[in-house]
């Protein structure tokens, strides 16, 4: 069932992506040189790491429906098709572009400057590397050890502070709520586990532990503090509100 879910979701996401990209090949470029604010918006997206949320939505759908014998092949396809309309990387990027471009240029510049700070850039790199192997055996071995031998309370507090300041788990919870809504529309009487929000937050915390496993406490505190900068904090808050 898991293989079927993954194959269906991946295929429909890919089909929808191609349908969106092909017409653009003969159209005017999305980013004209004269449109400085569009280029600025794209830089913000590239540096923010937010595009990875598209992949997380696909993985979330797989997690929710894997092994569920009440969901048939046709429903798998319908769920994937519905999600693909808003959650391919291209579709999600266009939504982010519209959001950022609605902000004053001065605000966009401030956000970009904060994203370019060394602490934030280092954080994004660590998280990209973790995302690349998030579903590997190596990653799972680390998580198993983390659960068996939890780190010191002070380390837990630092990771929780990073999550709170960045709003990462709340962002993923909102994305998964959108997935749940789509599945519920396609499958009558389908119910998600009542613990899904707490499970999501725990999953994010474990991911952050892995991503920053070699990061000293002082550096991790600095990264957490960086997300408290007013413009950057307001930006991620606006993105969370934009997820549906």
mmCIF file of C-alpha atoms in Angstrom:
data_model
loop_
_atom_site.group_PDB
_atom_site.id
_atom_site.type_symbol
_atom_site.label_atom_id
_atom_site.label_comp_id
_atom_site.label_asym_id
_atom_site.label_seq_id
_atom_site.Cartn_x
_atom_site.Cartn_y
_atom_site.Cartn_z
ATOM 1 C CA UNK A 1 0.000 0.000 0.000
ATOM 2 C CA UNK A 2 2.865 2.364 0.790
ATOM 3 C CA UNK A 3 4.472 1.748 -2.594
ATOM 4 C CA UNK A 4 1.165 2.335 -4.342
ATOM 5 C CA UNK A 5 0.597 5.565 -2.402
ATOM 6 C CA UNK A 6 4.073 6.862 -3.154
ATOM 7 C CA UNK A 7 3.848 5.961 -6.828
ATOM 8 C CA UNK A 8 0.453 7.558 -7.311
ATOM 9 C CA UNK A 9 1.303 10.727 -5.417
ATOM 10 C CA UNK A 10 4.660 11.152 -7.130
ATOM 11 C CA UNK A 11 3.233 10.497 -10.583
ATOM 12 C CA UNK A 12 0.370 12.951 -10.242
ATOM 13 C CA UNK A 13 2.608 15.639 -8.743
ATOM 14 C CA UNK A 14 4.973 15.178 -11.683
ATOM 15 C CA UNK A 15 2.164 15.250 -14.251
ATOM 16 C CA UNK A 16 0.722 18.409 -12.766
ATOM 17 C CA UNK A 17 4.144 20.049 -12.617
ATOM 18 C CA UNK A 18 4.732 19.366 -16.317
ATOM 19 C CA UNK A 19 1.311 20.781 -17.187
ATOM 20 C CA UNK A 20 2.168 23.996 -15.354
ATOM 21 C CA UNK A 21 5.689 24.396 -16.742
ATOM 22 C CA UNK A 22 5.140 23.588 -20.411
ATOM 23 C CA UNK A 23 2.965 26.631 -21.273
ATOM 24 C CA UNK A 24 5.586 28.888 -19.713
ATOM 25 C CA UNK A 25 8.245 27.772 -22.171
ATOM 26 C CA UNK A 26 6.663 29.892 -24.908
ATOM 27 C CA UNK A 27 5.599 32.729 -22.648
ATOM 28 C CA UNK A 28 7.404 35.817 -21.409
ATOM 29 C CA UNK A 29 9.872 35.161 -18.568
ATOM 30 C CA UNK A 30 8.317 35.453 -15.124
ATOM 31 C CA UNK A 31 11.173 37.627 -13.891
ATOM 32 C CA UNK A 32 11.892 40.635 -16.128
ATOM 33 C CA UNK A 33 15.205 42.453 -15.421
ATOM 34 C CA UNK A 34 13.365 45.713 -14.852
ATOM 35 C CA UNK A 35 11.146 44.191 -12.198
ATOM 36 C CA UNK A 36 13.583 44.479 -9.315
ATOM 37 C CA UNK A 37 10.917 43.621 -6.753
ATOM 38 C CA UNK A 38 10.238 40.272 -8.473
ATOM 39 C CA UNK A 39 13.933 39.380 -8.468
ATOM 40 C CA UNK A 40 14.060 40.374 -4.828
ATOM 41 C CA UNK A 41 11.083 38.147 -4.042
ATOM 42 C CA UNK A 42 12.707 35.205 -5.785
ATOM 43 C CA UNK A 43 15.912 35.688 -3.801
ATOM 44 C CA UNK A 44 13.896 35.633 -0.587
ATOM 45 C CA UNK A 45 12.245 32.370 -1.599
ATOM 46 C CA UNK A 46 15.555 30.793 -2.591
ATOM 47 C CA UNK A 47 17.198 31.727 0.710
ATOM 48 C CA UNK A 48 14.252 30.976 2.978
ATOM 49 C CA UNK A 49 14.101 27.228 2.363
ATOM 50 C CA UNK A 50 10.335 27.449 2.084
ATOM 51 C CA UNK A 51 10.099 25.554 -1.202
ATOM 52 C CA UNK A 52 10.833 22.330 0.678
ATOM 53 C CA UNK A 53 7.349 22.579 2.183
ATOM 54 C CA UNK A 54 6.003 21.313 -1.147
ATOM 55 C CA UNK A 55 7.887 18.044 -0.696
ATOM 56 C CA UNK A 56 6.787 17.813 2.929
ATOM 57 C CA UNK A 57 3.148 18.011 1.826
ATOM 58 C CA UNK A 58 3.644 15.063 -0.505
ATOM 59 C CA UNK A 59 5.376 13.044 2.211
ATOM 60 C CA UNK A 60 2.627 13.962 4.687
ATOM 61 C CA UNK A 61 -0.043 12.657 2.327
ATOM 62 C CA UNK A 62 1.887 9.422 1.980
ATOM 63 C CA UNK A 63 2.148 9.062 5.745
ATOM 64 C CA UNK A 64 -1.548 9.642 6.310
ATOM 65 C CA UNK A 65 -2.800 7.178 3.710
ATOM 66 C CA UNK A 66 -0.152 4.453 3.811
ATOM 67 C CA UNK A 67 -1.593 1.153 4.916
ATOM 68 C CA UNK A 68 -5.131 2.562 5.131
ATOM 69 C CA UNK A 69 -7.246 -0.154 3.533
ATOM 70 C CA UNK A 70 -10.287 2.143 3.382
ATOM 71 C CA UNK A 71 -8.617 4.304 0.704
ATOM 72 C CA UNK A 72 -8.719 2.775 -2.759
ATOM 73 C CA UNK A 73 -6.579 3.414 -5.833
ATOM 74 C CA UNK A 74 -9.004 5.938 -7.365
ATOM 75 C CA UNK A 75 -9.093 7.904 -4.110
ATOM 76 C CA UNK A 76 -5.274 7.916 -3.938
ATOM 77 C CA UNK A 77 -5.225 9.444 -7.401
ATOM 78 C CA UNK A 78 -7.920 12.021 -6.545
ATOM 79 C CA UNK A 79 -6.083 13.062 -3.373
ATOM 80 C CA UNK A 80 -2.782 13.479 -5.221
ATOM 81 C CA UNK A 81 -4.413 15.406 -8.053
ATOM 82 C CA UNK A 82 -6.163 17.756 -5.655
ATOM 83 C CA UNK A 83 -2.994 18.428 -3.664
ATOM 84 C CA UNK A 84 -0.945 18.933 -6.814
ATOM 85 C CA UNK A 85 -3.123 21.873 -7.835
ATOM 86 C CA UNK A 86 -1.659 23.910 -4.965
ATOM 87 C CA UNK A 87 1.391 22.034 -3.731
ATOM 88 C CA UNK A 88 3.740 21.228 -6.589
ATOM 89 C CA UNK A 89 6.924 23.227 -6.105
ATOM 90 C CA UNK A 90 5.956 25.499 -8.995
ATOM 91 C CA UNK A 91 2.456 26.178 -7.629
ATOM 92 C CA UNK A 92 3.760 26.819 -4.104
ATOM 93 C CA UNK A 93 6.494 29.097 -5.446
ATOM 94 C CA UNK A 94 3.961 31.199 -7.330
ATOM 95 C CA UNK A 95 1.863 31.584 -4.168
ATOM 96 C CA UNK A 96 4.952 32.698 -2.243
ATOM 97 C CA UNK A 97 5.892 35.151 -4.976
ATOM 98 C CA UNK A 98 2.466 36.789 -4.827
ATOM 99 C CA UNK A 99 2.678 37.051 -1.052
ATOM 100 C CA UNK A 100 6.167 38.587 -1.021
ATOM 101 C CA UNK A 101 5.464 40.946 -3.909
ATOM 102 C CA UNK A 102 2.504 42.340 -1.966
ATOM 103 C CA UNK A 103 4.967 43.609 0.664
ATOM 104 C CA UNK A 104 6.697 47.018 0.394
ATOM 105 C CA UNK A 105 10.090 46.837 -1.306
ATOM 106 C CA UNK A 106 11.800 48.182 1.815
ATOM 107 C CA UNK A 107 10.343 45.290 3.813
ATOM 108 C CA UNK A 108 11.475 42.784 1.198
ATOM 109 C CA UNK A 109 14.985 44.224 1.335
ATOM 110 C CA UNK A 110 15.063 43.956 5.118
ATOM 111 C CA UNK A 111 13.894 40.326 4.980
ATOM 112 C CA UNK A 112 16.539 39.449 2.411
ATOM 113 C CA UNK A 113 19.291 41.131 4.421
ATOM 114 C CA UNK A 114 18.323 39.128 7.476
ATOM 115 C CA UNK A 115 18.202 35.884 5.485
ATOM 116 C CA UNK A 116 21.733 36.637 4.244
ATOM 117 C CA UNK A 117 23.188 36.797 7.738
ATOM 118 C CA UNK A 118 25.821 34.068 8.288
ATOM 119 C CA UNK A 119 23.900 32.411 11.118
ATOM 120 C CA UNK A 120 20.755 32.066 9.015
ATOM 121 C CA UNK A 121 22.676 30.914 5.930
ATOM 122 C CA UNK A 122 24.453 28.266 8.000
ATOM 123 C CA UNK A 123 21.140 27.138 9.448
ATOM 124 C CA UNK A 124 19.561 26.803 6.009
ATOM 125 C CA UNK A 125 22.485 24.714 4.795
ATOM 126 C CA UNK A 126 22.265 22.355 7.770
ATOM 127 C CA UNK A 127 18.535 21.895 7.240
ATOM 128 C CA UNK A 128 18.887 21.282 3.499
ATOM 129 C CA UNK A 129 21.416 18.562 4.202
ATOM 130 C CA UNK A 130 19.067 16.992 6.759
ATOM 131 C CA UNK A 131 16.083 17.137 4.401
ATOM 132 C CA UNK A 132 18.119 15.319 1.743
ATOM 133 C CA UNK A 133 18.378 12.201 3.935
ATOM 134 C CA UNK A 134 15.290 12.660 6.091
ATOM 135 C CA UNK A 135 13.813 9.329 5.018
ATOM 136 C CA UNK A 136 17.037 7.329 4.976
ATOM 137 C CA UNK A 137 18.182 4.501 7.249
ATOM 138 C CA UNK A 138 20.946 6.741 8.617
ATOM 139 C CA UNK A 139 18.425 9.375 9.684
ATOM 140 C CA UNK A 140 16.157 6.786 11.301
ATOM 141 C CA UNK A 141 19.054 5.290 13.245
ATOM 142 C CA UNK A 142 19.815 8.713 14.690
ATOM 143 C CA UNK A 143 16.165 9.256 15.669
ATOM 144 C CA UNK A 144 16.020 5.819 17.314
ATOM 145 C CA UNK A 145 19.099 6.658 19.399
ATOM 146 C CA UNK A 146 17.661 10.076 20.253
ATOM 147 C CA UNK A 147 14.506 8.446 21.611
ATOM 148 C CA UNK A 148 16.460 5.864 23.572
ATOM 149 C CA UNK A 149 18.933 8.349 25.039
ATOM 150 C CA UNK A 150 17.370 11.827 25.170
ATOM 151 C CA UNK A 151 19.847 14.716 25.408
ATOM 152 C CA UNK A 152 20.151 17.066 28.362
ATOM 153 C CA UNK A 153 17.161 19.223 29.265
ATOM 154 C CA UNK A 154 19.122 22.345 28.346
ATOM 155 C CA UNK A 155 19.610 21.027 24.795
ATOM 156 C CA UNK A 156 15.922 20.188 24.507
ATOM 157 C CA UNK A 157 15.069 23.716 25.580
ATOM 158 C CA UNK A 158 17.359 25.207 22.930
ATOM 159 C CA UNK A 159 15.785 23.130 20.153
ATOM 160 C CA UNK A 160 12.293 23.966 21.389
ATOM 161 C CA UNK A 161 13.229 27.661 21.394
ATOM 162 C CA UNK A 162 14.469 27.412 17.814
ATOM 163 C CA UNK A 163 11.205 25.776 16.785
ATOM 164 C CA UNK A 164 9.139 28.350 18.650
ATOM 165 C CA UNK A 165 11.024 31.343 17.207
ATOM 166 C CA UNK A 166 10.994 30.011 13.639
ATOM 167 C CA UNK A 167 7.485 28.581 13.777
ATOM 168 C CA UNK A 168 8.614 25.516 11.818
ATOM 169 C CA UNK A 169 6.341 22.987 13.500
ATOM 170 C CA UNK A 170 3.346 25.328 13.247
ATOM 171 C CA UNK A 171 4.068 25.726 9.547
ATOM 172 C CA UNK A 172 4.123 21.975 8.997
ATOM 173 C CA UNK A 173 0.987 21.525 11.115
ATOM 174 C CA UNK A 174 -0.862 23.992 8.893
ATOM 175 C CA UNK A 175 0.398 22.226 5.762
ATOM 176 C CA UNK A 176 -0.726 18.873 7.111
ATOM 177 C CA UNK A 177 -4.096 20.348 8.014
ATOM 178 C CA UNK A 178 -4.480 21.178 4.320
ATOM 179 C CA UNK A 179 -3.620 17.566 3.446
ATOM 180 C CA UNK A 180 -6.130 16.264 5.987
ATOM 181 C CA UNK A 181 -8.804 18.507 4.529
ATOM 182 C CA UNK A 182 -8.135 17.145 1.043
ATOM 183 C CA UNK A 183 -8.207 13.523 2.168
ATOM 184 C CA UNK A 184 -11.421 14.092 4.124
ATOM 185 C CA UNK A 185 -13.053 15.526 0.994
ATOM 186 C CA UNK A 186 -12.162 12.439 -1.013
ATOM 187 C CA UNK A 187 -12.748 9.716 1.592
ATOM 188 C CA UNK A 188 -16.015 9.737 3.495
ATOM 189 C CA UNK A 189 -15.722 9.190 7.253
ATOM 190 C CA UNK A 190 -11.915 9.130 7.119
ATOM 191 C CA UNK A 191 -10.394 10.096 10.460
ATOM 192 C CA UNK A 192 -6.856 11.154 11.278
ATOM 193 C CA UNK A 193 -5.262 10.146 14.588
ATOM 194 C CA UNK A 194 -6.164 12.588 17.347
ATOM 195 C CA UNK A 195 -2.473 12.977 18.216
ATOM 196 C CA UNK A 196 -1.396 14.148 14.747
ATOM 197 C CA UNK A 197 -0.528 17.707 15.798
ATOM 198 C CA UNK A 198 1.571 16.595 18.770
ATOM 199 C CA UNK A 199 3.192 13.932 16.578
ATOM 200 C CA UNK A 200 4.045 16.573 13.967
ATOM 201 C CA UNK A 201 5.664 18.849 16.522
ATOM 202 C CA UNK A 202 7.687 15.934 17.888
ATOM 203 C CA UNK A 203 8.755 15.026 14.361
ATOM 204 C CA UNK A 204 9.962 18.592 13.732
ATOM 205 C CA UNK A 205 11.896 18.681 17.003
ATOM 206 C CA UNK A 206 13.604 15.396 16.134
ATOM 207 C CA UNK A 207 14.446 16.752 12.688
ATOM 208 C CA UNK A 208 16.003 19.848 14.255
ATOM 209 C CA UNK A 209 18.015 17.668 16.635
ATOM 210 C CA UNK A 210 19.420 15.832 13.629
ATOM 211 C CA UNK A 211 20.047 18.952 11.537
ATOM 212 C CA UNK A 212 21.916 20.664 14.390
ATOM 213 C CA UNK A 213 23.437 17.568 15.974
ATOM 214 C CA UNK A 214 26.977 18.983 15.582
ATOM 215 C CA UNK A 215 26.065 22.583 16.426
ATOM 216 C CA UNK A 216 27.316 23.872 19.808
ATOM 217 C CA UNK A 217 24.728 25.282 22.205
ATOM 218 C CA UNK A 218 25.984 28.857 21.905
ATOM 219 C CA UNK A 219 25.727 28.771 18.118
ATOM 220 C CA UNK A 220 22.294 27.167 18.272
ATOM 221 C CA UNK A 221 21.118 29.899 20.637
ATOM 222 C CA UNK A 222 22.357 32.508 18.165
ATOM 223 C CA UNK A 223 20.411 30.867 15.332
ATOM 224 C CA UNK A 224 17.269 30.762 17.446
ATOM 225 C CA UNK A 225 17.693 34.448 18.309
ATOM 226 C CA UNK A 226 18.130 35.320 14.619
ATOM 227 C CA UNK A 227 14.567 34.227 13.897
ATOM 228 C CA UNK A 228 13.332 36.811 16.411
ATOM 229 C CA UNK A 229 14.363 39.723 14.191
ATOM 230 C CA UNK A 230 11.146 41.702 13.550
ATOM 231 C CA UNK A 231 11.106 41.599 9.740
ATOM 232 C CA UNK A 232 12.081 37.944 9.498
ATOM 233 C CA UNK A 233 9.638 36.961 12.230
ATOM 234 C CA UNK A 234 6.825 38.865 10.506
ATOM 235 C CA UNK A 235 7.700 37.223 7.185
ATOM 236 C CA UNK A 236 7.475 33.661 8.478
ATOM 237 C CA UNK A 237 4.292 34.560 10.330
ATOM 238 C CA UNK A 238 2.771 35.844 7.061
ATOM 239 C CA UNK A 239 3.780 32.639 5.300
ATOM 240 C CA UNK A 240 2.123 30.507 7.984
ATOM 241 C CA UNK A 241 -1.106 32.459 7.535
ATOM 242 C CA UNK A 242 -0.825 31.902 3.770
ATOM 243 C CA UNK A 243 -0.760 28.104 4.052
ATOM 244 C CA UNK A 244 -4.117 26.517 3.236
#
